[in-house]
PDB file of C-alpha atoms in Angstrom:
ATOM      1  CA  MET A  12      73.753  89.068 -11.884  1.00  0.00           C
ATOM      2  CA  ARG A  13      74.213  85.645 -10.949  1.00  0.00           C
ATOM      3  CA  ARG A  14      71.601  82.707 -12.934  1.00  0.00           C
ATOM      4  CA  ARG A  15      69.634  80.354 -11.296  1.00  0.00           C
ATOM      5  CA  TYR A  16      71.990  77.141 -11.223  1.00  0.00           C
ATOM      6  CA  GLU A  17      75.309  79.189 -11.087  1.00  0.00           C
ATOM      7  CA  ILE A  18      77.897  79.317  -7.955  1.00  0.00           C
ATOM      8  CA  HIS A  19      77.941  81.739  -5.388  1.00  0.00           C
ATOM      9  CA  ASP A  20      81.350  83.872  -5.082  1.00  0.00           C
ATOM     10  CA  GLU A  21      82.001  82.283  -1.596  1.00  0.00           C
ATOM     11  CA  GLN A  22      81.483  78.623  -3.789  1.00  0.00           C
ATOM     12  CA  TRP A  23      84.060  80.001  -6.255  1.00  0.00           C
ATOM     13  CA  GLU A  24      86.518  81.169  -4.134  1.00  0.00           C
ATOM     14  CA  ILE A  25      86.883  77.710  -2.434  1.00  0.00           C
ATOM     15  CA  ILE A  26      87.496  76.075  -5.591  1.00  0.00           C
ATOM     16  CA  LYS A  27      89.066  78.193  -8.170  1.00  0.00           C
ATOM     17  CA  ASP A  28      92.530  77.594  -7.200  1.00  0.00           C
ATOM     18  CA  VAL A  29      92.053  73.768  -7.631  1.00  0.00           C
ATOM     19  CA  LEU A  30      91.151  74.241 -11.565  1.00  0.00           C
ATOM     20  CA  PRO A  31      93.742  73.957 -14.173  1.00  0.00           C
ATOM     21  CA  ALA A  32      94.844  77.163 -15.804  1.00  0.00           C
ATOM     22  CA  GLU A  33      92.673  78.586 -18.119  1.00  0.00           C
ATOM     23  CA  ARG A  34      95.821  79.730 -20.647  1.00  0.00           C
ATOM     24  CA  LYS A  35      97.835  77.106 -22.796  1.00  0.00           C
ATOM     25  CA  LYS A  36     101.504  77.099 -22.340  1.00  0.00           C
ATOM     26  CA  GLN A  37     102.062  77.239 -25.711  1.00  0.00           C
ATOM     27  CA  GLY A  38      99.828  79.672 -26.574  1.00  0.00           C
ATOM     28  CA  GLY A  39      97.067  80.438 -28.667  1.00  0.00           C
ATOM     29  CA  ARG A  40      93.382  81.686 -28.665  1.00  0.00           C
ATOM     30  CA  PRO A  41      92.218  82.603 -24.983  1.00  0.00           C
ATOM     31  CA  ALA A  42      89.795  79.804 -23.309  1.00  0.00           C
ATOM     32  CA  LYS A  43      86.310  80.625 -21.749  1.00  0.00           C
ATOM     33  CA  ASP A  44      87.368  81.351 -18.067  1.00  0.00           C
ATOM     34  CA  ASN A  45      87.083  78.190 -15.817  1.00  0.00           C
ATOM     35  CA  ARG A  46      83.782  79.662 -13.850  1.00  0.00           C
ATOM     36  CA  THR A  47      81.989  80.149 -17.259  1.00  0.00           C
ATOM     37  CA  MET A  48      82.311  76.713 -18.054  1.00  0.00           C
ATOM     38  CA  LEU A  49      81.663  75.384 -14.669  1.00  0.00           C
ATOM     39  CA  ASN A  50      78.204  77.311 -14.688  1.00  0.00           C
ATOM     40  CA  ALA A  51      77.562  75.373 -18.080  1.00  0.00           C
ATOM     41  CA  MET A  52      78.436  72.158 -16.661  1.00  0.00           C
ATOM     42  CA  LEU A  53      76.429  72.542 -13.707  1.00  0.00           C
ATOM     43  CA  TRP A  54      73.613  73.790 -15.795  1.00  0.00           C
ATOM     44  CA  ILE A  55      73.815  70.807 -17.676  1.00  0.00           C
ATOM     45  CA  ALA A  56      74.306  68.511 -14.493  1.00  0.00           C
ATOM     46  CA  ARG A  57      71.339  70.215 -12.570  1.00  0.00           C
ATOM     47  CA  THR A  58      68.689  70.477 -15.260  1.00  0.00           C
ATOM     48  CA  GLY A  59      69.467  67.092 -17.233  1.00  0.00           C
ATOM     49  CA  ALA A  60      69.049  68.517 -20.318  1.00  0.00           C
ATOM     50  CA  PRO A  61      71.394  67.216 -23.168  1.00  0.00           C
ATOM     51  CA  TRP A  62      74.812  69.220 -24.482  1.00  0.00           C
ATOM     52  CA  ARG A  63      72.778  70.807 -27.567  1.00  0.00           C
ATOM     53  CA  ASP A  64      70.398  72.764 -25.040  1.00  0.00           C
ATOM     54  CA  LEU A  65      72.908  74.686 -23.261  1.00  0.00           C
ATOM     55  CA  PRO A  66      71.958  78.638 -23.285  1.00  0.00           C
ATOM     56  CA  LYS A  67      73.910  80.650 -25.798  1.00  0.00           C
ATOM     57  CA  TYR A  68      75.383  82.889 -23.121  1.00  0.00           C
ATOM     58  CA  TYR A  69      77.654  80.023 -21.762  1.00  0.00           C
ATOM     59  CA  GLY A  70      79.093  79.791 -25.221  1.00  0.00           C
ATOM     60  CA  SER A  71      79.476  76.772 -27.552  1.00  0.00           C
ATOM     61  CA  CYS A  72      78.032  73.538 -26.012  1.00  0.00           C
ATOM     62  CA  LYS A  73      81.096  71.720 -28.023  1.00  0.00           C
ATOM     63  CA  SER A  74      83.889  73.527 -26.173  1.00  0.00           C
ATOM     64  CA  VAL A  75      81.601  72.978 -22.850  1.00  0.00           C
ATOM     65  CA  TYR A  76      81.797  69.303 -23.545  1.00  0.00           C
ATOM     66  CA  THR A  77      85.527  69.325 -24.442  1.00  0.00           C
ATOM     67  CA  ARG A  78      86.738  70.863 -20.978  1.00  0.00           C
ATOM     68  CA  PHE A  79      83.926  68.684 -19.028  1.00  0.00           C
ATOM     69  CA  ARG A  80      85.728  65.308 -20.644  1.00  0.00           C
ATOM     70  CA  ARG A  81      89.096  66.591 -19.922  1.00  0.00           C
ATOM     71  CA  TRP A  82      88.633  67.547 -16.705  1.00  0.00           C
ATOM     72  CA  GLN A  83      87.023  64.170 -16.191  1.00  0.00           C
ATOM     73  CA  MET A  84      89.900  62.318 -17.901  1.00  0.00           C
ATOM     74  CA  SER A  85      92.429  64.125 -15.980  1.00  0.00           C
ATOM     75  CA  GLY A  86      90.678  63.637 -12.559  1.00  0.00           C
ATOM     76  CA  MET A  87      89.768  67.486 -11.850  1.00  0.00           C
ATOM     77  CA  TRP A  88      86.312  66.126 -10.412  1.00  0.00           C
ATOM     78  CA  ASP A  89      87.695  63.930  -8.117  1.00  0.00           C
ATOM     79  CA  LYS A  90      90.210  66.619  -7.139  1.00  0.00           C
ATOM     80  CA  ILE A  91      87.270  69.202  -6.915  1.00  0.00           C
ATOM     81  CA  LEU A  92      85.369  67.015  -4.682  1.00  0.00           C
ATOM     82  CA  GLU A  93      87.887  65.940  -2.562  1.00  0.00           C
ATOM     83  CA  HIS A  94      88.462  70.233  -2.078  1.00  0.00           C
ATOM     84  CA  VAL A  95      85.323  70.461  -1.046  1.00  0.00           C
ATOM     85  CA  ALA A  96      84.380  67.577   1.053  1.00  0.00           C
ATOM     86  CA  SER A  97      87.540  68.224   3.356  1.00  0.00           C
ATOM     87  CA  GLU A  98      85.761  71.461   4.780  1.00  0.00           C
ATOM     88  CA  PRO A  99      81.709  70.507   4.636  1.00  0.00           C
ATOM     89  CA  ASP A 100      79.381  73.274   5.301  1.00  0.00           C
ATOM     90  CA  PHE A 101      76.377  71.207   6.246  1.00  0.00           C
ATOM     91  CA  GLU A 102      74.551  73.506   3.803  1.00  0.00           C
ATOM     92  CA  ASN A 103      72.477  70.381   3.111  1.00  0.00           C
ATOM     93  CA  VAL A 104      72.431  67.792   5.475  1.00  0.00           C
ATOM     94  CA  MET A 105      69.475  64.087   4.563  1.00  0.00           C
ATOM     95  CA  ILE A 106      68.101  62.082   7.509  1.00  0.00           C
ATOM     96  CA  ASP A 107      66.689  59.387   6.662  1.00  0.00           C
ATOM     97  CA  ALA A 108      64.648  56.570   9.290  1.00  0.00           C
ATOM     98  CA  THR A 109      67.752  54.371   9.650  1.00  0.00           C
ATOM     99  CA  VAL A 110      69.565  56.895  12.235  1.00  0.00           C
ATOM    100  CA  VAL A 111      66.309  58.517  13.274  1.00  0.00           C
ATOM    101  CA  ARG A 112      64.583  56.971  16.106  1.00  0.00           C
ATOM    102  CA  VAL A 113      60.795  56.782  17.262  1.00  0.00           C
ATOM    103  CA  HIS A 114      59.820  58.206  20.189  1.00  0.00           C
ATOM    104  CA  GLN A 115      58.814  55.275  22.428  1.00  0.00           C
ATOM    105  CA  HIS A 116      55.091  56.932  22.849  1.00  0.00           C
ATOM    106  CA  GLY A 117      54.746  56.162  19.283  1.00  0.00           C
ATOM    107  CA  ALA A 118      56.605  53.161  18.984  1.00  0.00           C
ATOM    108  CA  GLY A 119      53.509  50.875  19.272  1.00  0.00           C
ATOM    109  CA  ALA A 120      53.332  50.804  23.058  1.00  0.00           C
ATOM    110  CA  LYS A 121      50.205  49.353  24.924  1.00  0.00           C
ATOM    111  CA  GLY A 122      46.990  51.423  24.367  1.00  0.00           C
ATOM    112  CA  GLY A 123      45.952  52.938  20.766  1.00  0.00           C
ATOM    113  CA  SER A 124      43.358  51.852  17.799  1.00  0.00           C
ATOM    114  CA  ASN A 125      44.151  48.382  18.509  1.00  0.00           C
ATOM    115  CA  SER A 126      43.473  48.022  22.447  1.00  0.00           C
ATOM    116  CA  ARG A 127      39.919  49.293  21.701  1.00  0.00           C
ATOM    117  CA  GLN A 128      38.987  47.334  19.096  1.00  0.00           C
ATOM    118  CA  LEU A 129      40.084  44.089  21.360  1.00  0.00           C
ATOM    119  CA  ASP A 130      37.533  45.586  24.157  1.00  0.00           C
ATOM    120  CA  ALA A 131      34.584  46.316  22.083  1.00  0.00           C
ATOM    121  CA  PRO A 132      31.521  44.050  22.312  1.00  0.00           C
ATOM    122  CA  GLU A 133      31.069  41.678  19.181  1.00  0.00           C
ATOM    123  CA  ALA A 134      28.351  42.038  16.894  1.00  0.00           C
ATOM    124  CA  ASP A 135      25.829  39.080  16.482  1.00  0.00           C
TER     125      ASP A 135
END
């Protein structure tokens, strides 16, 4: 079951090959998988909660933070963003007033409430 702030399977398929290998060459204890760690990082980013409030099912907040910093220092986030930006899906598009024009009838043409006030007789 996917939790609220976790990435979809389609999103995971797009970025999974960009992330570094989960196992170190020198061996040692197996690390948590990248998808769980990424979901934990996204939970922190989307909720704005401090690291210590990370839910237990993601694992230790220290481990997640360590992986986050390691990815940050290696430039991994830039690689992920470049990879994702190369094929936009336009799921979220923002439009503001700098690109939206008002229709000519709504742009303060002659008429409207201002002209009625000018034609009204003045009260003594």
